[in-house]
Amino acid sequence: MSAFDYDLFVIGGGSGGVRSGRLAAAMGKKVAIAEEFRYGGTCVIRGCVPKKLYVYASQYSEHFEDAAGFGWTVGESRFDWRKLVAAKEQEITRLEALYRKGLANAGAEILDTRAELAGPNAVRLLASGRTVTAERIVIAVGGHPSPHDALPGHELCITSSEAFDLPELPKSILIAGGGYIAVEFANIFHGLGVQTTLIYRGKEILSRFDQDMRRGLHAAMEEKGIRILCEDIIQSVSLDAEGRRVADTMKHGEIVVDQVMLALGRVPNTKGLGLEAAGVATNELGAILVDAYSRTSVAGIYALGDVTNRVQLTPVAIHEAMCFIETEYKNNPTSPDHDLIATAVFSQPEIGTVGLTEDEAALKFDEIEVYRAEFRPMKATLSGRKEKTIMKLVVSTSDRKVVGAHILGHDAGEMAQLLGISLKAGCTKDDFDRTMAVHPTAAEELVTMYQPSYRVRKGERVG
């Protein structure tokens, strides 16, 4: 008989926690999982799923406009924010129920309570005050938007968590940040008819992406009417006599809006989790330190997903959970593979990317070839839009491997998933060249760029 109450106790009901708990329970392990809010985590409840639904909603304004170029006469259109919020809530409630059902069917015990570590093998359940023990503990509590406490007036601002459920759609909004969350919400709010301004301290938005994608999206957003203020910051936020937010910026003076949204990074949910009591080590950001197999500094305690601040993406948390199961319960030590992760920014237009940027590749290889195409997508020819699609392949000259692929345009995220397979498989530019094109598509450009646009040799552009 086990000396512990559970074989596995999972703290956190998000993607990584649910996957590890469900798989372990399905193997016959005695599993409990605790979540203090709603099962599904950031992704399902207040992240990528509702975000993508809102992206779809925000695109209809352009769809209605574009229809005229294709012979359609569209009548008066009106948008109802509250209907969208209600529809979103219905969908994430459905998804949460599926998460719970999967756990229950596998035999896991589902606990609706905050859980905190009480020691190396002990967990305290706050709802009941009970302490339970477990042979293994997985911490998968994710993160939350940084409240940016150092900003005077930060309590007057919202984050992405609140943005989904605002009682009313603001007429104007100022979004601070230049990462994918800030960029995506800027496009969402603009598409829903909100006067939108983005302010970012850096020289260009999306600092970790390829320069062509960054510049191309910036231009496209400004063409739509989104105001972008780079190399500037909000110094304070206050209320005026009408209850509107007054943001004092370093370079552009006061900006008066209905809402200010802070998208200035995310923080691991480790505060008050009892890590100190158990001896679990964290870094200066509060992220849990783990080894290559998601093991913390304490034997028997593991951490997955955003709480480790390795790669903050839902599929990564799920992958790490599956590696944990392989390592701990199947005698198959498996380290998560964080190399060549395809990702997307659901801006408008989208960015899909995998592998090295041009600048990263130029530092890594003695010589690279860059294949670049910029063109007007077919849909824009009749709609009259000025938007451009940009496609870019970065190739290592020495072995002809495609080491980076970057797309700005419609359905870029869908294309990035398939490009991720190609790059993971080690495909060369010759493999791309001998692949037949699908016509007429935008994606055919990826296999018809036969001559390099230029080369970069030892960091210098040539040819």
GROMACS .gro file of C-alpha atoms in nm:
model
  463
    1MET     CA    1   0.000   0.000   0.000
    2SER     CA    2   0.132   0.345  -0.093
    3ALA     CA    3   0.256   0.572   0.182
    4PHE     CA    4   0.098   0.864  -0.004
    5ASP     CA    5  -0.261   0.971  -0.063
    6TYR     CA    6  -0.195   1.006  -0.436
    7ASP     CA    7   0.054   0.884  -0.690
    8LEU     CA    8   0.033   1.222  -0.864
    9PHE     CA    9  -0.109   1.555  -0.756
   10VAL     CA   10  -0.137   1.825  -1.022
   11ILE     CA   11  -0.163   2.190  -0.922
   12GLY     CA   12  -0.322   2.383  -1.209
   13GLY     CA   13  -0.596   2.289  -1.452
   14GLY     CA   14  -0.454   2.436  -1.770
   15SER     CA   15  -0.327   2.258  -2.080
   16GLY     CA   16  -0.013   2.111  -1.925
   17GLY     CA   17  -0.173   2.016  -1.597
   18VAL     CA   18  -0.481   1.855  -1.749
   19ARG     CA   19  -0.278   1.655  -2.002
   20SER     CA   20  -0.036   1.517  -1.742
   21GLY     CA   21  -0.318   1.438  -1.497
   22ARG     CA   22  -0.540   1.272  -1.757
   23LEU     CA   23  -0.265   1.056  -1.904
   24ALA     CA   24  -0.140   0.943  -1.564
   25ALA     CA   25  -0.492   0.859  -1.446
   26ALA     CA   26  -0.558   0.663  -1.765
   27MET     CA   27  -0.256   0.449  -1.677
   28GLY     CA   28  -0.418   0.355  -1.349
   29LYS     CA   29  -0.233   0.601  -1.128
   30LYS     CA   30  -0.421   0.761  -0.842
   31VAL     CA   31  -0.438   1.125  -0.953
   32ALA     CA   32  -0.588   1.444  -0.816
   33ILE     CA   33  -0.586   1.779  -0.991
   34ALA     CA   34  -0.671   2.113  -0.833
   35GLU     CA   35  -0.772   2.437  -1.004
   36GLU     CA   36  -0.884   2.751  -0.823
   37PHE     CA   37  -1.062   2.923  -1.112
   38ARG     CA   38  -1.178   2.733  -1.421
   39TYR     CA   39  -1.038   2.430  -1.597
   40GLY     CA   40  -0.877   2.504  -1.931
   41GLY     CA   41  -0.620   2.754  -1.810
   42THR     CA   42  -0.509   3.071  -1.982
   43CYS     CA   43  -0.548   2.930  -2.331
   44VAL     CA   44  -0.911   2.823  -2.307
   45ILE     CA   45  -1.050   3.071  -2.055
   46ARG     CA   46  -0.867   3.400  -2.107
   47GLY     CA   47  -0.614   3.349  -2.382
   48CYS     CA   48  -0.575   3.203  -2.726
   49VAL     CA   49  -0.923   3.053  -2.770
   50PRO     CA   50  -1.131   3.362  -2.686
   51LYS     CA   51  -0.865   3.575  -2.856
   52LYS     CA   52  -0.906   3.386  -3.183
   53LEU     CA   53  -1.287   3.414  -3.158
   54TYR     CA   54  -1.251   3.791  -3.115
   55VAL     CA   55  -1.010   3.804  -3.408
   56TYR     CA   56  -1.275   3.642  -3.626
   57ALA     CA   57  -1.537   3.889  -3.500
   58SER     CA   58  -1.312   4.187  -3.574
   59GLN     CA   59  -1.249   4.078  -3.934
   60TYR     CA   60  -1.609   4.111  -4.044
   61SER     CA   61  -1.591   4.488  -4.082
   62GLU     CA   62  -1.337   4.442  -4.361
   63HIS     CA   63  -1.524   4.146  -4.507
   64PHE     CA   64  -1.836   4.361  -4.546
   65GLU     CA   65  -1.633   4.633  -4.718
   66ASP     CA   66  -1.453   4.390  -4.946
   67ALA     CA   67  -1.777   4.226  -5.058
   68ALA     CA   68  -1.861   4.522  -5.284
   69GLY     CA   69  -1.563   4.449  -5.506
   70PHE     CA   70  -1.699   4.100  -5.568
   71GLY     CA   71  -2.047   4.215  -5.667
   72TRP     CA   72  -2.219   4.196  -5.331
   73THR     CA   73  -2.434   4.472  -5.190
   74VAL     CA   74  -2.430   4.447  -4.812
   75GLY     CA   75  -2.689   4.631  -4.607
   76GLU     CA   76  -2.635   4.827  -4.289
   77SER     CA   77  -2.426   4.638  -4.036
   78ARG     CA   78  -2.420   4.676  -3.659
   79PHE     CA   79  -2.197   4.516  -3.400
   80ASP     CA   80  -2.319   4.405  -3.057
   81TRP     CA   81  -2.030   4.368  -2.812
   82ARG     CA   82  -2.244   4.200  -2.546
   83LYS     CA   83  -2.358   3.931  -2.789
   84LEU     CA   84  -1.996   3.852  -2.872
   85VAL     CA   85  -1.900   3.831  -2.504
   86ALA     CA   86  -2.197   3.601  -2.435
   87ALA     CA   87  -2.115   3.376  -2.733
   88LYS     CA   88  -1.752   3.357  -2.623
   89GLU     CA   89  -1.859   3.263  -2.272
   90GLN     CA   90  -2.082   2.986  -2.403
   91GLU     CA   91  -1.798   2.839  -2.606
   92ILE     CA   92  -1.533   2.842  -2.333
   93THR     CA   93  -1.788   2.691  -2.092
   94ARG     CA   94  -1.837   2.408  -2.342
   95LEU     CA   95  -1.461   2.358  -2.368
   96GLU     CA   96  -1.413   2.362  -1.992
   97ALA     CA   97  -1.674   2.087  -1.963
   98LEU     CA   98  -1.476   1.877  -2.211
   99TYR     CA   99  -1.160   1.920  -2.004
  100ARG     CA  100  -1.345   1.805  -1.693
  101LYS     CA  101  -1.505   1.513  -1.878
  102GLY     CA  102  -1.168   1.393  -2.004
  103LEU     CA  103  -1.024   1.398  -1.654
  104ALA     CA  104  -1.325   1.227  -1.502
  105ASN     CA  105  -1.335   0.955  -1.768
  106ALA     CA  106  -0.968   0.883  -1.704
  107GLY     CA  107  -1.039   0.845  -1.333
  108ALA     CA  108  -0.873   1.159  -1.199
  109GLU     CA  109  -1.016   1.331  -0.891
  110ILE     CA  110  -1.116   1.686  -0.983
  111LEU     CA  111  -1.079   1.947  -0.709
  112ASP     CA  112  -1.214   2.301  -0.736
  113THR     CA  113  -0.979   2.472  -0.495
  114ARG     CA  114  -0.654   2.659  -0.473
  115ALA     CA  115  -0.372   2.424  -0.381
  116GLU     CA  116  -0.038   2.522  -0.232
  117LEU     CA  117   0.272   2.326  -0.146
  118ALA     CA  118   0.305   2.241   0.222
  119GLY     CA  119   0.629   2.047   0.187
  120PRO     CA  120   0.826   1.826  -0.056
  121ASN     CA  121   0.541   1.572  -0.086
  122ALA     CA  122   0.252   1.765   0.068
  123VAL     CA  123  -0.022   1.986  -0.073
  124ARG     CA  124  -0.263   2.202   0.123
  125LEU     CA  125  -0.616   2.246  -0.017
  126LEU     CA  126  -0.738   2.592   0.078
  127ALA     CA  127  -1.110   2.524   0.031
  128SER     CA  128  -1.112   2.257   0.302
  129GLY     CA  129  -0.791   2.329   0.489
  130ARG     CA  130  -0.693   1.966   0.434
  131THR     CA  131  -0.335   1.860   0.361
  132VAL     CA  132  -0.276   1.563   0.131
  133THR     CA  133   0.039   1.383   0.025
  134ALA     CA  134   0.161   1.267  -0.315
  135GLU     CA  135   0.454   1.071  -0.447
  136ARG     CA  136   0.489   1.316  -0.734
  137ILE     CA  137   0.362   1.671  -0.767
  138VAL     CA  138   0.329   1.862  -1.094
  139ILE     CA  139   0.307   2.240  -1.080
  140ALA     CA  140   0.134   2.377  -1.391
  141VAL     CA  141  -0.023   2.700  -1.269
  142GLY     CA  142   0.073   2.916  -1.568
  143GLY     CA  143   0.111   3.291  -1.551
  144HIS     CA  144  -0.080   3.617  -1.557
  145PRO     CA  145  -0.036   3.957  -1.724
  146SER     CA  146   0.209   4.183  -1.547
  147PRO     CA  147   0.011   4.454  -1.363
  148HIS     CA  148   0.310   4.686  -1.405
  149ASP     CA  149   0.286   4.801  -1.043
  150ALA     CA  150   0.558   5.061  -1.095
  151LEU     CA  151   0.329   5.266  -1.323
  152PRO     CA  152   0.139   5.536  -1.135
  153GLY     CA  153  -0.229   5.473  -1.208
  154HIS     CA  154  -0.182   5.112  -1.315
  155GLU     CA  155  -0.499   5.025  -1.121
  156LEU     CA  156  -0.696   5.230  -1.375
  157CYS     CA  157  -0.578   5.006  -1.659
  158ILE     CA  158  -0.691   4.668  -1.788
  159THR     CA  159  -0.494   4.369  -1.911
  160SER     CA  160  -0.578   4.097  -2.163
  161SER     CA  161  -0.760   3.908  -1.887
  162GLU     CA  162  -1.019   4.184  -1.844
  163ALA     CA  163  -1.035   4.283  -2.210
  164PHE     CA  164  -1.256   3.986  -2.300
  165ASP     CA  165  -1.532   4.079  -2.058
  166LEU     CA  166  -1.557   4.458  -2.058
  167PRO     CA  167  -1.915   4.565  -1.982
  168GLU     CA  168  -1.905   4.806  -2.276
  169LEU     CA  169  -1.688   4.835  -2.584
  170PRO     CA  170  -1.476   5.150  -2.545
  171LYS     CA  171  -1.478   5.416  -2.813
  172SER     CA  172  -1.101   5.456  -2.780
  173ILE     CA  173  -0.816   5.257  -2.631
  174LEU     CA  174  -0.442   5.297  -2.574
  175ILE     CA  175  -0.250   4.969  -2.563
  176ALA     CA  176   0.097   4.962  -2.408
  177GLY     CA  177   0.331   4.696  -2.541
  178GLY     CA  178   0.477   4.569  -2.866
  179GLY     CA  179   0.452   4.193  -2.829
  180TYR     CA  180   0.205   3.960  -2.992
  181ILE     CA  181  -0.066   4.015  -2.728
  182ALA     CA  182  -0.053   4.392  -2.770
  183VAL     CA  183  -0.048   4.369  -3.149
  184GLU     CA  184  -0.332   4.118  -3.166
  185PHE     CA  185  -0.559   4.321  -2.938
  186ALA     CA  186  -0.480   4.641  -3.127
  187ASN     CA  187  -0.612   4.475  -3.442
  188ILE     CA  188  -0.912   4.328  -3.260
  189PHE     CA  189  -1.026   4.654  -3.109
  190HIS     CA  190  -0.964   4.847  -3.430
  191GLY     CA  191  -1.166   4.594  -3.629
  192LEU     CA  192  -1.455   4.633  -3.385
  193GLY     CA  193  -1.461   5.008  -3.446
  194VAL     CA  194  -1.249   5.130  -3.155
  195GLN     CA  195  -1.008   5.418  -3.210
  196THR     CA  196  -0.685   5.239  -3.130
  197THR     CA  197  -0.336   5.358  -3.039
  198LEU     CA  198  -0.041   5.129  -2.968
  199ILE     CA  199   0.254   5.262  -2.769
  200TYR     CA  200   0.581   5.072  -2.742
  201ARG     CA  201   0.920   5.159  -2.599
  202GLY     CA  202   1.115   4.973  -2.869
  203LYS     CA  203   1.212   5.093  -3.215
  204GLU     CA  204   0.977   4.846  -3.385
  205ILE     CA  205   0.694   4.616  -3.277
  206LEU     CA  206   0.741   4.239  -3.225
  207SER     CA  207   1.104   4.246  -3.118
  208ARG     CA  208   1.175   3.873  -3.159
  209PHE     CA  209   1.039   3.841  -3.511
  210ASP     CA  210   1.203   3.888  -3.849
  211GLN     CA  211   1.251   4.250  -3.948
  212ASP     CA  212   1.052   4.218  -4.271
  213MET     CA  213   0.754   4.080  -4.079
  214ARG     CA  214   0.780   4.357  -3.819
  215ARG     CA  215   0.803   4.639  -4.069
  216GLY     CA  216   0.539   4.489  -4.298
  217LEU     CA  217   0.285   4.448  -4.019
  218HIS     CA  218   0.356   4.795  -3.882
  219ALA     CA  219   0.285   4.948  -4.222
  220ALA     CA  220  -0.031   4.739  -4.268
  221MET     CA  221  -0.166   4.837  -3.926
  222GLU     CA  222  -0.106   5.206  -3.988
  223GLU     CA  223  -0.269   5.176  -4.331
  224LYS     CA  224  -0.580   5.046  -4.154
  225GLY     CA  225  -0.584   5.345  -3.920
  226ILE     CA  226  -0.414   5.211  -3.608
  227ARG     CA  227  -0.185   5.471  -3.455
  228ILE     CA  228   0.153   5.328  -3.353
  229LEU     CA  229   0.390   5.523  -3.128
  230CYS     CA  230   0.730   5.358  -3.102
  231GLU     CA  231   1.015   5.461  -2.870
  232ASP     CA  232   0.768   5.601  -2.619
  233ILE     CA  233   0.622   5.494  -2.286
  234ILE     CA  234   0.332   5.576  -2.058
  235GLN     CA  235   0.461   5.760  -1.750
  236SER     CA  236   0.133   5.771  -1.556
  237VAL     CA  237  -0.242   5.722  -1.592
  238SER     CA  238  -0.509   5.932  -1.425
  239LEU     CA  239  -0.881   6.009  -1.461
  240ASP     CA  240  -1.026   6.330  -1.599
  241ALA     CA  241  -1.352   6.489  -1.487
  242GLU     CA  242  -1.552   6.266  -1.722
  243GLY     CA  243  -1.391   5.946  -1.598
  244ARG     CA  244  -1.176   5.896  -1.906
  245ARG     CA  245  -0.817   5.778  -1.880
  246VAL     CA  246  -0.545   6.037  -1.925
  247ALA     CA  247  -0.214   5.875  -2.017
  248ASP     CA  248   0.091   6.097  -1.978
  249THR     CA  249   0.348   5.977  -2.231
  250MET     CA  250   0.715   6.061  -2.249
  251LYS     CA  251   0.715   6.193  -2.608
  252HIS     CA  252   0.356   6.245  -2.721
  253GLY     CA  253   0.212   6.429  -2.423
  254GLU     CA  254  -0.127   6.342  -2.282
  255ILE     CA  255  -0.345   6.088  -2.460
  256VAL     CA  256  -0.708   6.077  -2.346
  257VAL     CA  257  -0.893   5.749  -2.405
  258ASP     CA  258  -1.176   5.541  -2.264
  259GLN     CA  259  -0.946   5.251  -2.173
  260VAL     CA  260  -0.576   5.186  -2.125
  261MET     CA  261  -0.461   4.828  -2.169
  262LEU     CA  262  -0.126   4.705  -2.041
  263ALA     CA  263   0.031   4.422  -2.243
  264LEU     CA  264   0.377   4.440  -2.090
  265GLY     CA  265   0.467   4.079  -2.041
  266ARG     CA  266   0.347   3.796  -1.821
  267VAL     CA  267   0.446   3.681  -1.473
  268PRO     CA  268   0.454   3.320  -1.344
  269ASN     CA  269   0.178   3.240  -1.092
  270THR     CA  270   0.419   3.139  -0.817
  271LYS     CA  271   0.344   3.399  -0.551
  272GLY     CA  272   0.202   3.239  -0.236
  273LEU     CA  273   0.232   2.891  -0.383
  274GLY     CA  274   0.440   2.756  -0.095
  275LEU     CA  275   0.752   2.703  -0.303
  276GLU     CA  276   0.974   2.822  -0.021
  277ALA     CA  277   0.820   2.576   0.223
  278ALA     CA  278   0.898   2.293  -0.015
  279GLY     CA  279   1.241   2.426  -0.114
  280VAL     CA  280   1.159   2.474  -0.483
  281ALA     CA  281   1.402   2.714  -0.649
  282THR     CA  282   1.287   3.003  -0.868
  283ASN     CA  283   1.465   3.270  -1.069
  284GLU     CA  284   1.449   3.648  -1.034
  285LEU     CA  285   1.120   3.658  -1.227
  286GLY     CA  286   0.956   3.400  -1.000
  287ALA     CA  287   0.967   3.127  -1.266
  288ILE     CA  288   1.034   2.776  -1.138
  289LEU     CA  289   1.376   2.644  -1.235
  290VAL     CA  290   1.370   2.300  -1.398
  291ASP     CA  291   1.617   2.066  -1.565
  292ALA     CA  292   1.586   1.910  -1.908
  293TYR     CA  293   1.317   1.672  -1.778
  294SER     CA  294   1.101   1.935  -1.604
  295ARG     CA  295   1.234   1.835  -1.262
  296THR     CA  296   1.259   2.112  -1.003
  297SER     CA  297   1.526   2.144  -0.736
  298VAL     CA  298   1.317   1.915  -0.510
  299ALA     CA  299   1.290   1.543  -0.585
  300GLY     CA  300   0.938   1.443  -0.678
  301ILE     CA  301   0.824   1.794  -0.776
  302TYR     CA  302   0.797   1.890  -1.142
  303ALA     CA  303   0.690   2.203  -1.326
  304LEU     CA  304   0.538   2.243  -1.673
  305GLY     CA  305   0.431   2.524  -1.903
  306ASP     CA  306   0.437   2.897  -1.852
  307VAL     CA  307   0.527   2.875  -1.483
  308THR     CA  308   0.878   2.772  -1.594
  309ASN     CA  309   0.904   3.061  -1.843
  310ARG     CA  310   1.073   2.839  -2.101
  311VAL     CA  311   0.843   2.886  -2.401
  312GLN     CA  312   0.505   3.039  -2.322
  313LEU     CA  313   0.288   2.854  -2.572
  314THR     CA  314   0.002   2.612  -2.510
  315PRO     CA  315   0.131   2.331  -2.737
  316VAL     CA  316   0.465   2.352  -2.554
  317ALA     CA  317   0.298   2.295  -2.217
  318ILE     CA  318   0.113   1.994  -2.361
  319HIS     CA  319   0.436   1.858  -2.510
  320GLU     CA  320   0.617   1.900  -2.178
  321ALA     CA  321   0.335   1.713  -2.003
  322MET     CA  322   0.364   1.421  -2.245
  323CYS     CA  323   0.741   1.412  -2.192
  324PHE     CA  324   0.682   1.403  -1.816
  325ILE     CA  325   0.456   1.100  -1.855
  326GLU     CA  326   0.708   0.922  -2.077
  327THR     CA  327   0.990   0.991  -1.835
  328GLU     CA  328   0.820   0.920  -1.504
  329TYR     CA  329   0.565   0.651  -1.586
  330LYS     CA  330   0.687   0.475  -1.900
  331ASN     CA  331   1.057   0.435  -1.822
  332ASN     CA  332   1.138   0.633  -2.136
  333PRO     CA  333   1.338   0.944  -2.039
  334THR     CA  334   1.220   1.213  -2.280
  335SER     CA  335   1.333   1.573  -2.277
  336PRO     CA  336   1.102   1.837  -2.425
  337ASP     CA  337   1.215   1.952  -2.769
  338HIS     CA  338   1.198   2.331  -2.781
  339ASP     CA  339   1.378   2.364  -3.112
  340LEU     CA  340   1.207   2.493  -3.427
  341ILE     CA  341   0.871   2.578  -3.274
  342ALA     CA  342   0.632   2.721  -3.531
  343THR     CA  343   0.421   3.009  -3.407
  344ALA     CA  344   0.170   3.265  -3.528
  345VAL     CA  345   0.066   3.619  -3.449
  346PHE     CA  346  -0.305   3.654  -3.517
  347SER     CA  347  -0.274   4.012  -3.623
  348GLN     CA  348  -0.441   4.138  -3.939
  349PRO     CA  349  -0.265   4.037  -4.158
  350GLU     CA  350  -0.130   3.734  -3.971
  351ILE     CA  351   0.232   3.641  -3.919
  352GLY     CA  352   0.340   3.278  -3.933
  353THR     CA  353   0.699   3.191  -3.856
  354VAL     CA  354   0.934   2.906  -3.779
  355GLY     CA  355   1.309   2.893  -3.737
  356LEU     CA  356   1.571   3.166  -3.741
  357THR     CA  357   1.517   3.526  -3.842
  358GLU     CA  358   1.747   3.667  -4.104
  359ASP     CA  359   1.950   3.850  -3.839
  360GLU     CA  360   1.983   3.536  -3.622
  361ALA     CA  361   2.087   3.325  -3.918
  362ALA     CA  362   2.344   3.584  -4.029
  363LEU     CA  363   2.511   3.556  -3.689
  364LYS     CA  364   2.505   3.176  -3.686
  365PHE     CA  365   2.620   3.095  -4.039
  366ASP     CA  366   2.909   3.228  -4.248
  367GLU     CA  367   2.674   3.279  -4.543
  368ILE     CA  368   2.300   3.265  -4.593
  369GLU     CA  369   2.070   3.310  -4.889
  370VAL     CA  370   1.748   3.504  -4.848
  371TYR     CA  371   1.452   3.437  -5.076
  372ARG     CA  372   1.190   3.708  -5.047
  373ALA     CA  373   0.862   3.775  -5.228
  374GLU     CA  374   0.624   4.065  -5.175
  375PHE     CA  375   0.300   4.079  -5.365
  376ARG     CA  376  -0.061   4.185  -5.356
  377PRO     CA  377  -0.282   3.887  -5.266
  378MET     CA  378  -0.546   3.790  -5.522
  379LYS     CA  379  -0.834   3.883  -5.294
  380ALA     CA  380  -0.705   4.240  -5.275
  381THR     CA  381  -0.720   4.286  -5.652
  382LEU     CA  382  -1.100   4.309  -5.652
  383SER     CA  383  -1.153   4.437  -5.301
  384GLY     CA  384  -0.923   4.730  -5.371
  385ARG     CA  385  -0.716   4.691  -5.057
  386LYS     CA  386  -0.351   4.795  -5.065
  387GLU     CA  387  -0.232   4.515  -4.839
  388LYS     CA  388   0.075   4.312  -4.926
  389THR     CA  389   0.180   3.958  -4.854
  390ILE     CA  390   0.544   3.898  -4.768
  391MET     CA  391   0.709   3.555  -4.780
  392LYS     CA  392   1.065   3.486  -4.684
  393LEU     CA  393   1.290   3.181  -4.670
  394VAL     CA  394   1.630   3.191  -4.501
  395VAL     CA  395   1.874   2.927  -4.627
  396SER     CA  396   2.215   2.816  -4.502
  397THR     CA  397   2.437   2.829  -4.810
  398SER     CA  398   2.672   2.552  -4.698
  399ASP     CA  399   2.417   2.271  -4.677
  400ARG     CA  400   2.114   2.436  -4.844
  401LYS     CA  401   1.892   2.374  -4.541
  402VAL     CA  402   1.599   2.608  -4.493
  403VAL     CA  403   1.665   2.745  -4.144
  404GLY     CA  404   1.390   3.008  -4.130
  405ALA     CA  405   1.051   3.062  -4.292
  406HIS     CA  406   0.842   3.374  -4.235
  407ILE     CA  407   0.506   3.482  -4.377
  408LEU     CA  408   0.296   3.795  -4.342
  409GLY     CA  409  -0.048   3.754  -4.494
  410HIS     CA  410  -0.381   3.575  -4.484
  411ASP     CA  411  -0.371   3.229  -4.323
  412ALA     CA  412  -0.002   3.266  -4.238
  413GLY     CA  413  -0.057   3.070  -3.919
  414GLU     CA  414  -0.196   2.775  -4.112
  415MET     CA  415   0.102   2.778  -4.346
  416ALA     CA  416   0.347   2.804  -4.056
  417GLN     CA  417   0.223   2.475  -3.909
  418LEU     CA  418   0.308   2.290  -4.231
  419LEU     CA  419   0.638   2.475  -4.271
  420GLY     CA  420   0.720   2.363  -3.918
  421ILE     CA  421   0.711   2.001  -4.039
  422SER     CA  422   0.937   2.082  -4.334
  423LEU     CA  423   1.199   2.259  -4.126
  424LYS     CA  424   1.182   1.997  -3.849
  425ALA     CA  425   1.249   1.732  -4.111
  426GLY     CA  426   1.557   1.923  -4.227
  427CYS     CA  427   1.428   2.001  -4.576
  428THR     CA  428   1.660   2.187  -4.808
  429LYS     CA  429   1.584   2.463  -5.052
  430ASP     CA  430   1.619   2.200  -5.326
  431ASP     CA  431   1.333   2.005  -5.163
  432PHE     CA  432   1.120   2.318  -5.180
  433ASP     CA  433   1.223   2.379  -5.544
  434ARG     CA  434   1.121   2.035  -5.663
  435THR     CA  435   0.781   2.053  -5.492
  436MET     CA  436   0.498   2.130  -5.733
  437ALA     CA  437   0.307   2.449  -5.666
  438VAL     CA  438  -0.064   2.462  -5.581
  439HIS     CA  439  -0.211   2.730  -5.804
  440PRO     CA  440  -0.360   2.980  -5.753
  441THR     CA  441  -0.256   3.018  -5.389
  442ALA     CA  442  -0.037   3.254  -5.196
  443ALA     CA  443   0.155   2.956  -5.056
  444GLU     CA  444   0.285   2.861  -5.401
  445GLU     CA  445   0.539   3.141  -5.366
  446LEU     CA  446   0.717   2.925  -5.109
  447VAL     CA  447   0.811   2.675  -5.380
  448THR     CA  448   0.861   2.910  -5.674
  449MET     CA  449   1.125   3.146  -5.539
  450TYR     CA  450   1.410   2.987  -5.735
  451GLN     CA  451   1.671   3.262  -5.718
  452PRO     CA  452   1.788   3.425  -5.394
  453SER     CA  453   1.692   3.788  -5.349
  454TYR     CA  454   2.029   3.847  -5.184
  455ARG     CA  455   2.296   3.684  -4.973
  456VAL     CA  456   2.444   3.774  -4.637
  457ARG     CA  457   2.811   3.682  -4.596
  458LYS     CA  458   2.980   3.724  -4.258
  459GLY     CA  459   2.707   3.966  -4.156
  460GLU     CA  460   2.729   4.182  -4.470
  461ARG     CA  461   2.461   4.187  -4.738
  462VAL     CA  462   2.593   4.099  -5.083
  463GLY     CA  463   2.437   4.037  -5.423
   0.00000   0.00000   0.00000
